[in-house]
Short mmCIF file of C-alpha atoms and ligand atoms in Angstrom, two decimals:
data_model
loop_
_atom_site.label_atom_id
_atom_site.label_comp_id
_atom_site.label_asym_id
_atom_site.label_seq_id
_atom_site.Cartn_x
_atom_site.Cartn_y
_atom_site.Cartn_z
CA UNK A 1 254.14 84.38 125.90
CA UNK A 2 251.64 86.76 124.82
CA UNK A 3 248.90 86.52 122.28
CA UNK A 4 249.55 86.93 118.17
CA UNK A 5 246.70 88.91 117.14
CA UNK A 6 245.73 90.23 113.45
CA UNK A 7 243.40 92.64 111.95
CA UNK A 8 242.04 93.58 108.64
CA UNK A 9 240.88 96.91 108.35
CA UNK A 10 239.16 97.57 105.23
CA UNK A 11 235.42 98.00 104.96
CA UNK A 12 235.60 96.73 108.64
CA UNK A 13 237.86 96.17 111.32
CA UNK A 14 238.09 92.32 111.45
CA UNK A 15 240.23 90.60 114.30
CA UNK A 16 241.36 87.55 115.43
CA UNK A 17 243.59 85.49 117.27
CA UNK A 18 246.12 83.10 115.85
CA UNK A 19 248.30 80.37 116.85
CA UNK A 20 250.17 78.23 115.00
CA UNK A 21 248.83 79.79 111.31
CA UNK A 22 245.12 78.77 112.18
CA UNK A 23 242.44 81.22 114.37
CA UNK A 24 241.73 80.78 117.52
CA UNK A 25 237.35 81.14 118.17
CA UNK A 26 235.76 83.34 115.61
CA UNK A 27 237.23 86.35 114.59
CA UNK A 28 235.45 89.83 116.16
CA UNK A 29 234.22 91.60 113.44
CA UNK A 30 233.23 95.62 113.79
CA UNK A 31 231.08 97.25 113.18
CA UNK A 32 228.67 93.91 113.57
CA UNK A 33 225.92 94.70 111.52
CA UNK A 34 225.76 94.51 107.99
CA UNK A 35 224.06 97.40 107.43
CA UNK A 36 226.85 99.75 108.14
CA UNK A 37 228.81 97.32 106.43
CA UNK A 38 230.53 100.74 104.82
CA UNK A 39 231.20 102.59 107.95
CA UNK A 40 234.91 102.54 108.17
CA UNK A 41 234.71 105.09 105.24
CA UNK A 42 232.84 107.62 106.90
CA UNK A 43 234.83 107.25 110.49
CA UNK A 44 237.68 109.86 110.64
CA UNK A 45 241.07 108.32 111.22
CA UNK A 46 241.18 108.84 115.07
CA UNK A 47 238.50 106.54 115.32
CA UNK A 48 239.28 104.04 113.24
CA UNK A 49 242.68 103.73 115.12
CA UNK A 50 240.23 103.43 118.09
CA UNK A 51 237.97 101.11 116.88
CA UNK A 52 241.35 98.49 116.35
CA UNK A 53 242.35 99.18 119.66
CA UNK A 54 239.17 98.68 121.23
CA UNK A 55 238.52 95.41 119.29
CA UNK A 56 242.32 93.86 120.15
CA UNK A 57 241.64 94.31 123.47
CA UNK A 58 238.81 92.49 123.63
CA UNK A 59 239.79 89.65 121.42
CA UNK A 60 242.71 89.02 123.63
CA UNK A 61 240.67 89.22 126.53
CA UNK A 62 242.99 90.26 129.08
CA UNK A 63 245.99 88.77 128.51
CA UNK A 64 249.49 90.56 126.80
CA UNK A 65 249.81 90.89 123.33
CA UNK A 66 253.37 89.72 121.75
CA UNK A 67 252.59 90.20 118.11
CA UNK A 68 249.86 92.40 116.62
CA UNK A 69 249.79 92.98 112.45
CA UNK A 70 247.26 95.43 110.98
CA UNK A 71 246.47 94.97 107.25
CA UNK A 72 245.11 98.36 105.45
CA UNK A 73 244.19 99.54 102.09
CA UNK A 74 247.00 101.32 101.23
CA UNK A 75 250.72 102.33 100.79
CA UNK A 76 252.49 101.53 104.07
CA UNK A 77 255.86 103.03 104.79
CA UNK A 78 257.52 102.56 108.53
CA UNK A 79 253.94 102.14 110.51
CA UNK A 80 252.62 105.44 108.45
CA UNK A 81 249.95 104.94 106.05
CA UNK A 82 251.30 107.08 103.26
CA UNK A 83 248.69 106.32 100.17
CA UNK A 84 245.33 104.94 100.75
CA UNK A 85 243.26 105.53 98.03
CA UNK A 86 239.89 103.22 98.85
CA UNK A 87 240.10 104.52 102.63
CA UNK A 88 241.63 108.29 101.66
CA UNK A 89 241.23 109.60 106.13
CA UNK A 90 243.67 106.91 106.59
CA UNK A 91 246.57 109.09 104.43
CA UNK A 92 249.57 110.36 106.33
CA UNK A 93 248.08 108.07 109.47
CA UNK A 94 250.80 107.21 111.81
CA UNK A 95 249.13 104.05 112.55
CA UNK A 96 251.91 101.91 113.92
CA UNK A 97 252.80 104.69 116.33
CA UNK A 98 249.74 104.95 117.60
CA UNK A 99 249.00 101.29 118.07
CA UNK A 100 252.41 101.19 119.75
CA UNK A 101 251.01 103.05 122.51
CA UNK A 102 248.37 101.88 123.03
CA UNK A 103 250.53 98.52 123.17
CA UNK A 104 253.60 99.31 124.27
CA UNK A 105 255.15 95.83 124.86
CA UNK A 106 253.79 94.55 121.56
CA UNK A 107 255.46 94.04 118.10
CA UNK A 108 253.16 96.09 115.66
CA UNK A 109 253.30 96.06 112.04
CA UNK A 110 250.98 97.55 109.77
CA UNK A 111 250.98 96.43 106.33
CA UNK A 112 249.15 96.48 103.00
CA UNK A 113 246.05 94.66 102.69
CA UNK A 114 247.28 92.35 99.99
CA UNK A 115 250.72 91.48 101.58
CA UNK A 116 248.79 90.19 104.78
CA UNK A 117 246.27 88.19 102.41
CA UNK A 118 249.71 86.59 100.74
CA UNK A 119 250.91 86.02 104.21
CA UNK A 120 247.69 84.26 104.91
CA UNK A 121 248.29 81.91 101.88
CA UNK A 122 251.75 80.68 102.98
CA UNK A 123 250.74 79.97 106.46
CA UNK A 124 247.99 78.31 105.58
CA UNK A 125 249.06 76.16 102.85
CA UNK A 126 252.28 75.73 104.41
CA UNK A 127 254.32 77.55 101.84
CA UNK A 128 256.16 79.74 104.07
CA UNK A 129 259.63 78.59 103.01
CA UNK A 130 258.78 80.40 99.52
CA UNK A 131 257.46 83.33 97.79
CA UNK A 132 254.13 83.78 97.00
CA UNK A 133 252.65 86.33 95.21
CA UNK A 134 248.57 87.22 95.06
CA UNK A 135 246.32 89.31 92.92
CA UNK A 136 243.53 90.70 94.98
CA UNK A 137 240.29 91.73 92.16
CA UNK A 138 238.19 93.94 94.30
CA UNK A 139 237.13 97.45 94.32
CA UNK A 140 241.03 98.30 93.45
CA UNK A 141 243.40 95.83 92.49
CA UNK A 142 246.17 94.88 95.11
CA UNK A 143 249.21 92.98 95.12
CA UNK A 144 250.19 91.07 97.58
CA UNK A 145 253.61 89.33 98.64
CA UNK A 146 255.08 87.16 100.85
CA UNK A 147 257.47 86.87 102.65
CA UNK A 148 256.93 90.52 103.48
CA UNK A 149 259.62 93.21 102.85
CA UNK A 150 259.67 97.23 103.74
CA UNK A 151 259.80 98.45 99.81
CA UNK A 152 256.65 100.29 98.96
CA UNK A 153 254.86 99.36 96.11
CA UNK A 154 251.62 99.37 94.59
CA UNK A 155 251.67 96.45 92.14
CA UNK A 156 247.64 97.16 91.05
CA UNK A 157 248.84 100.03 89.51
CA UNK A 158 251.10 98.24 87.16
CA UNK A 159 251.32 99.63 83.83
CA UNK A 160 249.84 97.26 80.96
CA UNK A 161 248.59 99.62 78.32
CA UNK A 162 250.43 102.47 75.79
CA UNK A 163 246.81 103.71 75.51
CA UNK A 164 246.65 107.14 76.43
CA UNK A 165 242.87 106.61 76.32
CA UNK A 166 242.88 103.88 79.01
CA UNK A 167 242.72 106.41 81.95
CA UNK A 168 239.98 104.77 84.28
CA UNK A 169 242.52 104.35 87.18
CA UNK A 170 241.02 105.99 90.35
CA UNK A 171 244.37 107.02 91.09
CA UNK A 172 244.85 109.11 87.77
CA UNK A 173 247.41 107.14 86.41
CA UNK A 174 247.33 106.01 82.23
CA UNK A 175 247.68 102.38 81.31
CA UNK A 176 246.64 101.25 84.95
CA UNK A 177 245.73 97.31 85.98
CA UNK A 178 243.51 98.94 88.59
CA UNK A 179 241.84 100.85 85.34
CA UNK A 180 241.22 97.54 83.17
CA UNK A 181 240.75 95.17 85.99
CA UNK A 182 239.13 97.52 89.00
CA UNK A 183 235.72 97.15 89.96
CA UNK A 184 235.12 100.33 89.71
CA UNK A 185 236.91 101.50 86.62
CA UNK A 186 235.05 98.43 85.15
CA UNK A 187 231.61 100.37 86.18
CA UNK A 188 233.12 103.47 84.39
CA UNK A 189 234.18 101.90 81.28
CA UNK A 190 230.24 100.16 81.26
CA UNK A 191 228.37 103.14 82.83
CA UNK A 192 227.15 101.82 85.54
CA UNK A 193 226.77 98.25 84.17
CA UNK A 194 227.88 95.65 86.60
CA UNK A 195 230.65 93.92 85.77
CA UNK A 196 228.47 90.37 86.94
CA UNK A 197 226.17 91.37 83.59
CA UNK A 198 229.61 92.34 81.23
CA UNK A 199 230.99 89.11 82.03
CA UNK A 200 227.75 86.73 81.15
CA UNK A 201 227.26 89.01 77.97
CA UNK A 202 231.06 88.23 77.09
CA UNK A 203 229.79 84.43 77.54
CA UNK A 204 226.39 85.26 75.44
CA UNK A 205 228.62 86.05 72.35
CA UNK A 206 228.46 90.07 72.59
CA UNK A 207 231.13 91.56 70.47
CA UNK A 208 232.38 94.35 72.78
CA UNK A 209 231.87 92.02 76.17
CA UNK A 210 233.64 89.42 74.79
CA UNK A 211 237.37 92.42 73.61
CA UNK A 212 236.92 93.42 77.00
CA UNK A 213 236.86 89.80 78.74
CA UNK A 214 239.97 89.25 76.47
CA UNK A 215 241.79 92.82 77.42
CA UNK A 216 240.77 92.08 81.38
CA UNK A 217 242.51 88.64 81.62
CA UNK A 218 245.30 89.77 78.86
CA UNK A 219 245.96 92.96 81.43
CA UNK A 220 246.59 90.63 84.31
CA UNK A 221 248.73 88.25 82.06
CA UNK A 222 251.47 90.89 81.46
CA UNK A 223 250.97 92.74 84.80
CA UNK A 224 252.23 89.02 86.28
CA UNK A 225 254.67 88.40 83.27
CA UNK A 226 256.33 92.24 84.63
CA UNK A 227 256.69 90.79 88.33
CA UNK A 228 258.06 87.16 86.88
CA UNK A 229 260.87 89.45 84.28
CA UNK A 230 261.68 91.36 87.28
CA UNK A 231 261.64 89.14 90.38
CA UNK A 232 261.80 85.38 88.84
CA UNK A 233 258.94 82.36 88.12
CA UNK A 234 256.68 80.77 91.22
CA UNK A 235 253.35 80.73 92.06
CA UNK A 236 250.70 83.61 91.65
CA UNK A 237 247.49 83.40 93.37
CA UNK A 238 244.35 85.43 92.37
CA UNK A 239 241.99 86.58 95.13
CA UNK A 240 239.34 88.98 95.45
CA UNK A 241 235.74 88.82 95.28
CA UNK A 242 236.16 89.62 91.35
CA UNK A 243 238.05 86.66 91.33
CA UNK A 244 235.33 84.38 90.15
CA UNK A 245 235.41 85.84 86.74
CA UNK A 246 238.87 84.76 85.89
CA UNK A 247 238.96 81.42 83.27
CA UNK A 248 242.15 80.22 84.94
CA UNK A 249 242.95 78.42 81.64
CA UNK A 250 243.02 81.44 79.36
CA UNK A 251 245.44 83.20 81.84
CA UNK A 252 248.06 80.92 82.17
CA UNK A 253 247.95 80.35 78.09
CA UNK A 254 247.60 84.30 77.57
CA UNK A 255 251.13 84.11 80.24
CA UNK A 256 252.69 81.38 78.39
CA UNK A 257 252.68 83.54 75.38
CA UNK A 258 254.15 86.23 77.43
CA UNK A 259 257.17 84.86 79.19
CA UNK A 260 259.46 83.04 76.77
CA UNK A 261 262.96 82.63 78.65
CA UNK A 262 263.03 79.02 79.60
CA UNK A 263 264.64 80.02 83.15
CA UNK A 264 261.62 82.81 83.94
CA UNK A 265 258.99 79.66 83.05
CA UNK A 266 257.04 77.43 85.32
CA UNK A 267 255.04 79.81 86.73
CA UNK A 268 251.35 79.20 87.47
CA UNK A 269 248.52 81.39 88.24
CA UNK A 270 245.56 79.87 90.46
CA UNK A 271 242.77 81.23 91.13
CA UNK A 272 241.93 81.24 95.09
CA UNK A 273 239.00 82.41 96.97
CA UNK A 274 240.25 83.87 100.28
CA UNK A 275 238.03 85.42 103.08
CA UNK A 276 238.99 87.93 105.74
CA UNK A 277 240.43 85.28 107.78
CA UNK A 278 243.42 84.54 105.97
CA UNK A 279 244.36 87.84 105.80
CA UNK A 280 243.79 88.32 109.72
CA UNK A 281 246.66 85.18 109.89
CA UNK A 282 248.71 86.68 107.62
CA UNK A 283 248.81 89.78 109.76
CA UNK A 284 249.47 87.47 112.66
CA UNK A 285 251.85 85.80 111.08
CA UNK A 286 253.80 88.47 109.62
CA UNK A 287 253.99 90.42 113.02
CA UNK A 288 254.82 87.50 114.78
CA UNK A 289 258.07 86.96 112.45
CA UNK A 290 259.02 90.05 113.84
CA UNK A 291 259.69 89.42 116.57
CA UNK A 292 262.38 86.94 115.98
CA UNK A 293 265.40 88.13 114.21
CA UNK A 294 266.09 86.45 111.20
ZN1 ZN B 301 246.29 103.37 89.15
#
């Protein structure tokens, strides 16, 4: 029985060995230096793949690797990164094939980074037996789901507004959740003011900021209601660095206004700050699950 290794490749490559939904030792981070925190953005795709391979080898420490899960910020289809708006050079890369070639006897799974967060939450909170959905609020907006399914999707781009002027999403689509909630979109809307200041102004009673904070919450409630109307009720987590702006009570109130049919009620949104470690655990758990049929 070899090692199960999880990787998160977003701003940096974060790698950890996972046993029974726990990290064994500390995660490895590449590049290590905080000053180079954004280095992956400027790195060619082949170098990113090589960096992942090297860090996995170092983490394994000579032991065989039985399962390797890698979370990337984009749409993944059969191991190929089909779209990666926040790490553009990965688009079209067959990361699954590259890593399978490097680790021929390993179960390799490449998945969306938000799906790794959902799996990590499920694994670390003892919820592997149920549906777990998570919104990750950062530069973009991710939507992750556990159990993992091969269907591709980008829930962060759910349409939550029919106003044609809502066009700030990084993908260019109009009315998107990310165009309202994404960090980049908020800075565009407020002409480079930091979202911290906007939410602070909202608390102080500034009318425009207050209206935006309300829209921001309603957008997330709307996208959650859509997921409930398609997939049924359940637990939703809100994670990512901008989860700090969430007023959970307000969000649950708004959700209650949007879901009225009794069999679909009973969902709950919970703010749960998670670190890279949770995503690393989720990536490993998903890849390990892929080894055992059924
Ligand atoms: Zn979009």
